PDB file of C-alpha atoms in Angstrom:
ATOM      1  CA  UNK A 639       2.102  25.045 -40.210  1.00  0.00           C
ATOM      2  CA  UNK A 640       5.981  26.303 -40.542  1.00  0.00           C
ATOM      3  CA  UNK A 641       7.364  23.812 -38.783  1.00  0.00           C
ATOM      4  CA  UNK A 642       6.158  20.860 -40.726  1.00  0.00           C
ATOM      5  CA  UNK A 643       6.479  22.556 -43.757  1.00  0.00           C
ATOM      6  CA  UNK A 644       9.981  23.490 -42.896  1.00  0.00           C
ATOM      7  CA  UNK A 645      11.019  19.784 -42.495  1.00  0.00           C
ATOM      8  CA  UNK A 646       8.704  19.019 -45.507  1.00  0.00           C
ATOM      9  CA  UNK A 647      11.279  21.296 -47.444  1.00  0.00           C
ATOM     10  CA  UNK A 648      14.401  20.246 -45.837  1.00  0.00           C
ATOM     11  CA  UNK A 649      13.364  16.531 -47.093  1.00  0.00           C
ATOM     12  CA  UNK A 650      13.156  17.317 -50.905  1.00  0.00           C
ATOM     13  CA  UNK A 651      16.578  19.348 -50.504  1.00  0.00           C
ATOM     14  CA  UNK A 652      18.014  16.074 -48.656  1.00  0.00           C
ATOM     15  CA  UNK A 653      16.670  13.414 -51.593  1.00  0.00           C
ATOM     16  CA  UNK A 654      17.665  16.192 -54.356  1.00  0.00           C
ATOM     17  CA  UNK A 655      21.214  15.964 -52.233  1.00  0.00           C
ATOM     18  CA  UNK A 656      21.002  11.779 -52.331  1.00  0.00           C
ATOM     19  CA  UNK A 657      20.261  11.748 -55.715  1.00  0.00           C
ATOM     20  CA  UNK A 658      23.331  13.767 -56.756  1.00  0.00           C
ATOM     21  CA  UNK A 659      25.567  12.005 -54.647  1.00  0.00           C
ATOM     22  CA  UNK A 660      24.150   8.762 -56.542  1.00  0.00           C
ATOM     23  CA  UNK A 661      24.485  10.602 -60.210  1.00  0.00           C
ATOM     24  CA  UNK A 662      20.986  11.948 -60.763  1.00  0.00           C
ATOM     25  CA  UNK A 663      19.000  14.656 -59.684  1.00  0.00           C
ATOM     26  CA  UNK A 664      15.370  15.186 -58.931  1.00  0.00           C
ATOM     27  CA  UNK A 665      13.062  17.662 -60.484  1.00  0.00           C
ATOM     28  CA  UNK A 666      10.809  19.958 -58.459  1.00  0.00           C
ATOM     29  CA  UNK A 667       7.639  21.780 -59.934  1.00  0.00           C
ATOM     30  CA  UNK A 668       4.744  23.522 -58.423  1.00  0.00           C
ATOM     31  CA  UNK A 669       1.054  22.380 -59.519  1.00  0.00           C
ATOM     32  CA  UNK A 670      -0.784  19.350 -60.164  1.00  0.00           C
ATOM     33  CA  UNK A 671       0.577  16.181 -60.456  1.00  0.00           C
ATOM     34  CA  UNK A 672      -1.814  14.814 -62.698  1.00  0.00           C
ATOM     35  CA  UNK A 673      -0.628  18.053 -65.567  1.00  0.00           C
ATOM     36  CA  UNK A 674       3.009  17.653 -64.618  1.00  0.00           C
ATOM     37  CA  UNK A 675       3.953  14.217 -64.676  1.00  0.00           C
ATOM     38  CA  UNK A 676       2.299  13.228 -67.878  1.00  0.00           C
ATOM     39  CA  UNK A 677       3.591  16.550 -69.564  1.00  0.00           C
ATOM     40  CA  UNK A 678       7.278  15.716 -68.351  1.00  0.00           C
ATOM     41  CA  UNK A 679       6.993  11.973 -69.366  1.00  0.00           C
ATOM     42  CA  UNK A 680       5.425  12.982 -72.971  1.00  0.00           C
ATOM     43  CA  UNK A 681       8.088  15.592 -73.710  1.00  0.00           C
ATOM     44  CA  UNK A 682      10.787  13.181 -72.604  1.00  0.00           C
ATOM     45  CA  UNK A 683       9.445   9.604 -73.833  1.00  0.00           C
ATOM     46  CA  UNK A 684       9.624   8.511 -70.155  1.00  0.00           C
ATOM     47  CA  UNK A 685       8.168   4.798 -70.589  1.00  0.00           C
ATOM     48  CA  UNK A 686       8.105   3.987 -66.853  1.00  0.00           C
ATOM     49  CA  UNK A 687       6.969   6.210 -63.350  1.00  0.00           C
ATOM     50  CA  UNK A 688       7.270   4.588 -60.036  1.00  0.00           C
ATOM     51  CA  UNK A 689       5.700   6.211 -56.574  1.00  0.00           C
ATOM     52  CA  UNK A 690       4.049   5.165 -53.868  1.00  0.00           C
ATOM     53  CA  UNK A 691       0.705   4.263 -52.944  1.00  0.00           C
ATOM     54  CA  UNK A 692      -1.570   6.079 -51.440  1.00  0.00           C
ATOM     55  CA  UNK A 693      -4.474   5.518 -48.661  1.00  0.00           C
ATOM     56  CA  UNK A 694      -6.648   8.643 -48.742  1.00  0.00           C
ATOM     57  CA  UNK A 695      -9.802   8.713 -51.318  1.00  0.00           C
ATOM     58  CA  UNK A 696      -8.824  12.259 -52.524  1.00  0.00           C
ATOM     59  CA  UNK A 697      -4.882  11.046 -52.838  1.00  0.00           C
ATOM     60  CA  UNK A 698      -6.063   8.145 -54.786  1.00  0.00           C
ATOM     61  CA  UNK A 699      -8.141   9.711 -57.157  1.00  0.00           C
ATOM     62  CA  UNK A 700      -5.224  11.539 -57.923  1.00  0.00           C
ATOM     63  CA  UNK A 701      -3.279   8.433 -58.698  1.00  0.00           C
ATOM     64  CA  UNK A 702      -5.845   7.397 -60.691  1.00  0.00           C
ATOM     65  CA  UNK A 703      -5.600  10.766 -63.051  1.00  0.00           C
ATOM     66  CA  UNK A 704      -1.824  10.306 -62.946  1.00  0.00           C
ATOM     67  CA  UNK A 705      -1.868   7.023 -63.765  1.00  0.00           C
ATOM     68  CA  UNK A 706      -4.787   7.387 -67.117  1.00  0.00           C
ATOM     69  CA  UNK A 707      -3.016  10.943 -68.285  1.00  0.00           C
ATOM     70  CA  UNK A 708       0.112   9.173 -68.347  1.00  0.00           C
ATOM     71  CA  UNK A 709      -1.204   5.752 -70.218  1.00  0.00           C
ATOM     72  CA  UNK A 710      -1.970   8.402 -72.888  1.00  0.00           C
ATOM     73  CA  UNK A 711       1.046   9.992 -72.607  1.00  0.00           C
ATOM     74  CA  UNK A 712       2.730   6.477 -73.480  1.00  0.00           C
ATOM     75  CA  UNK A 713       4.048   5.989 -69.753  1.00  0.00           C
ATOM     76  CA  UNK A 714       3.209   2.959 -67.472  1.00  0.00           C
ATOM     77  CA  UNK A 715       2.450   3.746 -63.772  1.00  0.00           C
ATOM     78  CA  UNK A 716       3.953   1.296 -60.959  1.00  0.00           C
ATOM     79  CA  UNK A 717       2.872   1.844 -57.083  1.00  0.00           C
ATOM     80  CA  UNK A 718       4.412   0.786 -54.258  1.00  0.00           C
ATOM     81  CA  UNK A 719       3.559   0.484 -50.729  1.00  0.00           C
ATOM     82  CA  UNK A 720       5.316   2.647 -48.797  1.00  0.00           C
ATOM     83  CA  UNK A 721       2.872   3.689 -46.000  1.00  0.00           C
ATOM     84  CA  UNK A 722       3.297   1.803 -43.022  1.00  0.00           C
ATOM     85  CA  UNK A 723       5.979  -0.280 -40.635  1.00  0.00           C
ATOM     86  CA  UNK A 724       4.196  -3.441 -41.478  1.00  0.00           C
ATOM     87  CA  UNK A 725       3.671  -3.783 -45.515  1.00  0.00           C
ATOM     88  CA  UNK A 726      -0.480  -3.915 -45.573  1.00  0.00           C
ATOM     89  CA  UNK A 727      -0.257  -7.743 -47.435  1.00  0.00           C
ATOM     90  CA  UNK A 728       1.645  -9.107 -44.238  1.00  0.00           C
ATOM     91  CA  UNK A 729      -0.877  -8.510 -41.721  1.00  0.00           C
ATOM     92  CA  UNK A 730      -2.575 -11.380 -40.143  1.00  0.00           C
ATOM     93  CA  UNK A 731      -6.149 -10.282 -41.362  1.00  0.00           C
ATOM     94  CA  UNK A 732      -7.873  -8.037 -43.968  1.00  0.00           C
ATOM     95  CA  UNK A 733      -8.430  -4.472 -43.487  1.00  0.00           C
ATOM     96  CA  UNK A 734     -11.931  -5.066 -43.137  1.00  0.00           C
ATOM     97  CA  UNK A 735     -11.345  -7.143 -39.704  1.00  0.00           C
ATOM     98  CA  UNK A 736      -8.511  -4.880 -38.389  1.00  0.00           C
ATOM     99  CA  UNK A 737      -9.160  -4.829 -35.038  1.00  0.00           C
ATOM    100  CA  UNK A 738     -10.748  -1.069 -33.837  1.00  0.00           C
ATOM    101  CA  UNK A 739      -8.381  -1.071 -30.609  1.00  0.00           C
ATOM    102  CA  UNK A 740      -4.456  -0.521 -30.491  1.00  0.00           C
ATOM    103  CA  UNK A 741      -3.975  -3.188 -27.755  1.00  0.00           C
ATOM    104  CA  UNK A 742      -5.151  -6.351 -29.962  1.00  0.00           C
ATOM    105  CA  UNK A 743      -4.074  -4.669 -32.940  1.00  0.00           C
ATOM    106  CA  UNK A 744      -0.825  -4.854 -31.645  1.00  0.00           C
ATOM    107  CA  UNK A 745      -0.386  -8.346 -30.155  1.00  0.00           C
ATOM    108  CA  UNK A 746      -1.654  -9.381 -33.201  1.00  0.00           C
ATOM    109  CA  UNK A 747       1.161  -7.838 -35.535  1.00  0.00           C
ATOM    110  CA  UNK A 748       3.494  -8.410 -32.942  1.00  0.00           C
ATOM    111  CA  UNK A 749       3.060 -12.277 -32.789  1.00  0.00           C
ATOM    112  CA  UNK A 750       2.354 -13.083 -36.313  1.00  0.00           C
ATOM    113  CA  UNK A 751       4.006 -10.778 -39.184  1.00  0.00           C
ATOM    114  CA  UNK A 752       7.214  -9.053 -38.831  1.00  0.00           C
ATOM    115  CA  UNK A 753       8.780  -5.858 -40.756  1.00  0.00           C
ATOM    116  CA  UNK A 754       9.903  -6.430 -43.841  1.00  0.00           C
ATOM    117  CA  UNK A 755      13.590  -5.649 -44.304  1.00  0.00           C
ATOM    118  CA  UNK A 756      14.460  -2.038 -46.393  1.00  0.00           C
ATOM    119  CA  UNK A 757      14.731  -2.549 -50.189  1.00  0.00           C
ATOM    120  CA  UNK A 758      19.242  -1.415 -49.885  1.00  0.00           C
ATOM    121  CA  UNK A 759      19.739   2.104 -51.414  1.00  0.00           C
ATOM    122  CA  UNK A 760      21.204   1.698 -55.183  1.00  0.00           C
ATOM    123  CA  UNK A 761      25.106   2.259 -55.371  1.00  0.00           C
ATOM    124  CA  UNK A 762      26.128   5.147 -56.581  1.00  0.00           C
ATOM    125  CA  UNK A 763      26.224   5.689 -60.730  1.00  0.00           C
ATOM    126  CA  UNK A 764      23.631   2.827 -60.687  1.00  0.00           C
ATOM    127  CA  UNK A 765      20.427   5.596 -61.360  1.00  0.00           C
ATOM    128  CA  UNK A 766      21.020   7.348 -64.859  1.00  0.00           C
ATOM    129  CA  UNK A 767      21.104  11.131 -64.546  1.00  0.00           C
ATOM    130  CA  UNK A 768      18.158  13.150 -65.604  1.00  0.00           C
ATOM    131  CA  UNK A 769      17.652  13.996 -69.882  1.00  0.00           C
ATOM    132  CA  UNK A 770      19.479  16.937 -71.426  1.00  0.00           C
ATOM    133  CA  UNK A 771      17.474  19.923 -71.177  1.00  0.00           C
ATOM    134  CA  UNK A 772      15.050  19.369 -68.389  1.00  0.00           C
ATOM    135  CA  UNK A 773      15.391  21.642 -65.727  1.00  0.00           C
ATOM    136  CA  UNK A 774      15.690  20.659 -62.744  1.00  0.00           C
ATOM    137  CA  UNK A 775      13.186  23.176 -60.768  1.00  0.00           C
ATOM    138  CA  UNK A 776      14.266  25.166 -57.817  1.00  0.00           C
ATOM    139  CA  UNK A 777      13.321  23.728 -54.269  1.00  0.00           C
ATOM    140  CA  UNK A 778      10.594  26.362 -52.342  1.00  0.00           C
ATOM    141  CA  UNK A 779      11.359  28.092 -49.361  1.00  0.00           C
ATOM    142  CA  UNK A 780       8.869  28.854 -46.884  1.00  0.00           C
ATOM    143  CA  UNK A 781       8.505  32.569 -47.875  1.00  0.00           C
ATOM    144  CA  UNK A 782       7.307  31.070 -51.637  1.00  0.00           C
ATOM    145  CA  UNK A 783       4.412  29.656 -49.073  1.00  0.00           C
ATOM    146  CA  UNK A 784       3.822  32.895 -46.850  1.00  0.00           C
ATOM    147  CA  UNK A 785       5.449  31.087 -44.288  1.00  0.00           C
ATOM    148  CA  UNK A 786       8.150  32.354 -41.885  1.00  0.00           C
ATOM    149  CA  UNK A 787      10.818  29.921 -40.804  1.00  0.00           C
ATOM    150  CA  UNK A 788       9.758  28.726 -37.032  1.00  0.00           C
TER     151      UNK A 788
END
């Protein structure tokens, strides 16, 4: 609803804001992913896209089709897991034995992983700023949506 798309919103303004502060930018379009990002990385010989791994079948297949569009498009995907307090490698058993109940779930993580420390935010200058001629896109609002603000 509004409010969650409202703070949805206010998050891409706030990393577009980081980004500038740090020399870059970030570019905002409206459609599927899996058109987009090969398109952008084909027009601007982007060799490399990094994002974040997803857990959901239907977000996953849509990795997938951004990851094979842009392998044709000349572009090597990297993912990274970004999903959870405890990176999904450090817990003390597989996701097939996770236990179905909080409590030992818990005590478990608790007594034998610990949260891995945050990768440092790059110093500023240190991320190149965007190619000449893409635009940068312009962030939504919530009337773009139907929405009114909350």
């Amino acid at each position: 609803g509004p409010p969650r798309s409202k703070f949805l919103l206010q998050s891409v303004a706030d990393l577009r804001n980081t980004l500038q502060n740090l020399g870059s930018n970030l570019i905002v379009r409206r459609g599927l992913p899996e058109d987009i990002i090969p398109d952008i990385a084909r027009r601007h010989k982007v060799t490399d896209i990094f994002f974040a791994e997803e857990v959901t079948s239907e977000e996953k297949n849509v990795d997938s089709r951004v990851s094979a569009r842009c392998g044709k498009a000349g572009a090597a995907t990297h993912t990274f897991w970004t999903s959870t307090m405890y990176h999904i490698s450090d817990l003390p058993f597989s996701v097939e034995t996770m236990p179905d109940v909080y409590t030992p779930f818990r005590k478990k993580v608790e007594s034998q992983s610990q949260v891995r420390n945050p990768i440092p935010s790059p110093p500023a200058g240190s991320i190149p700023p965007l190619p000449e001629g893409i635009g940068h896109g312009d962030i939504p609002k919530l009337e773009d949506y139907g929405m009114q603000d909350p």
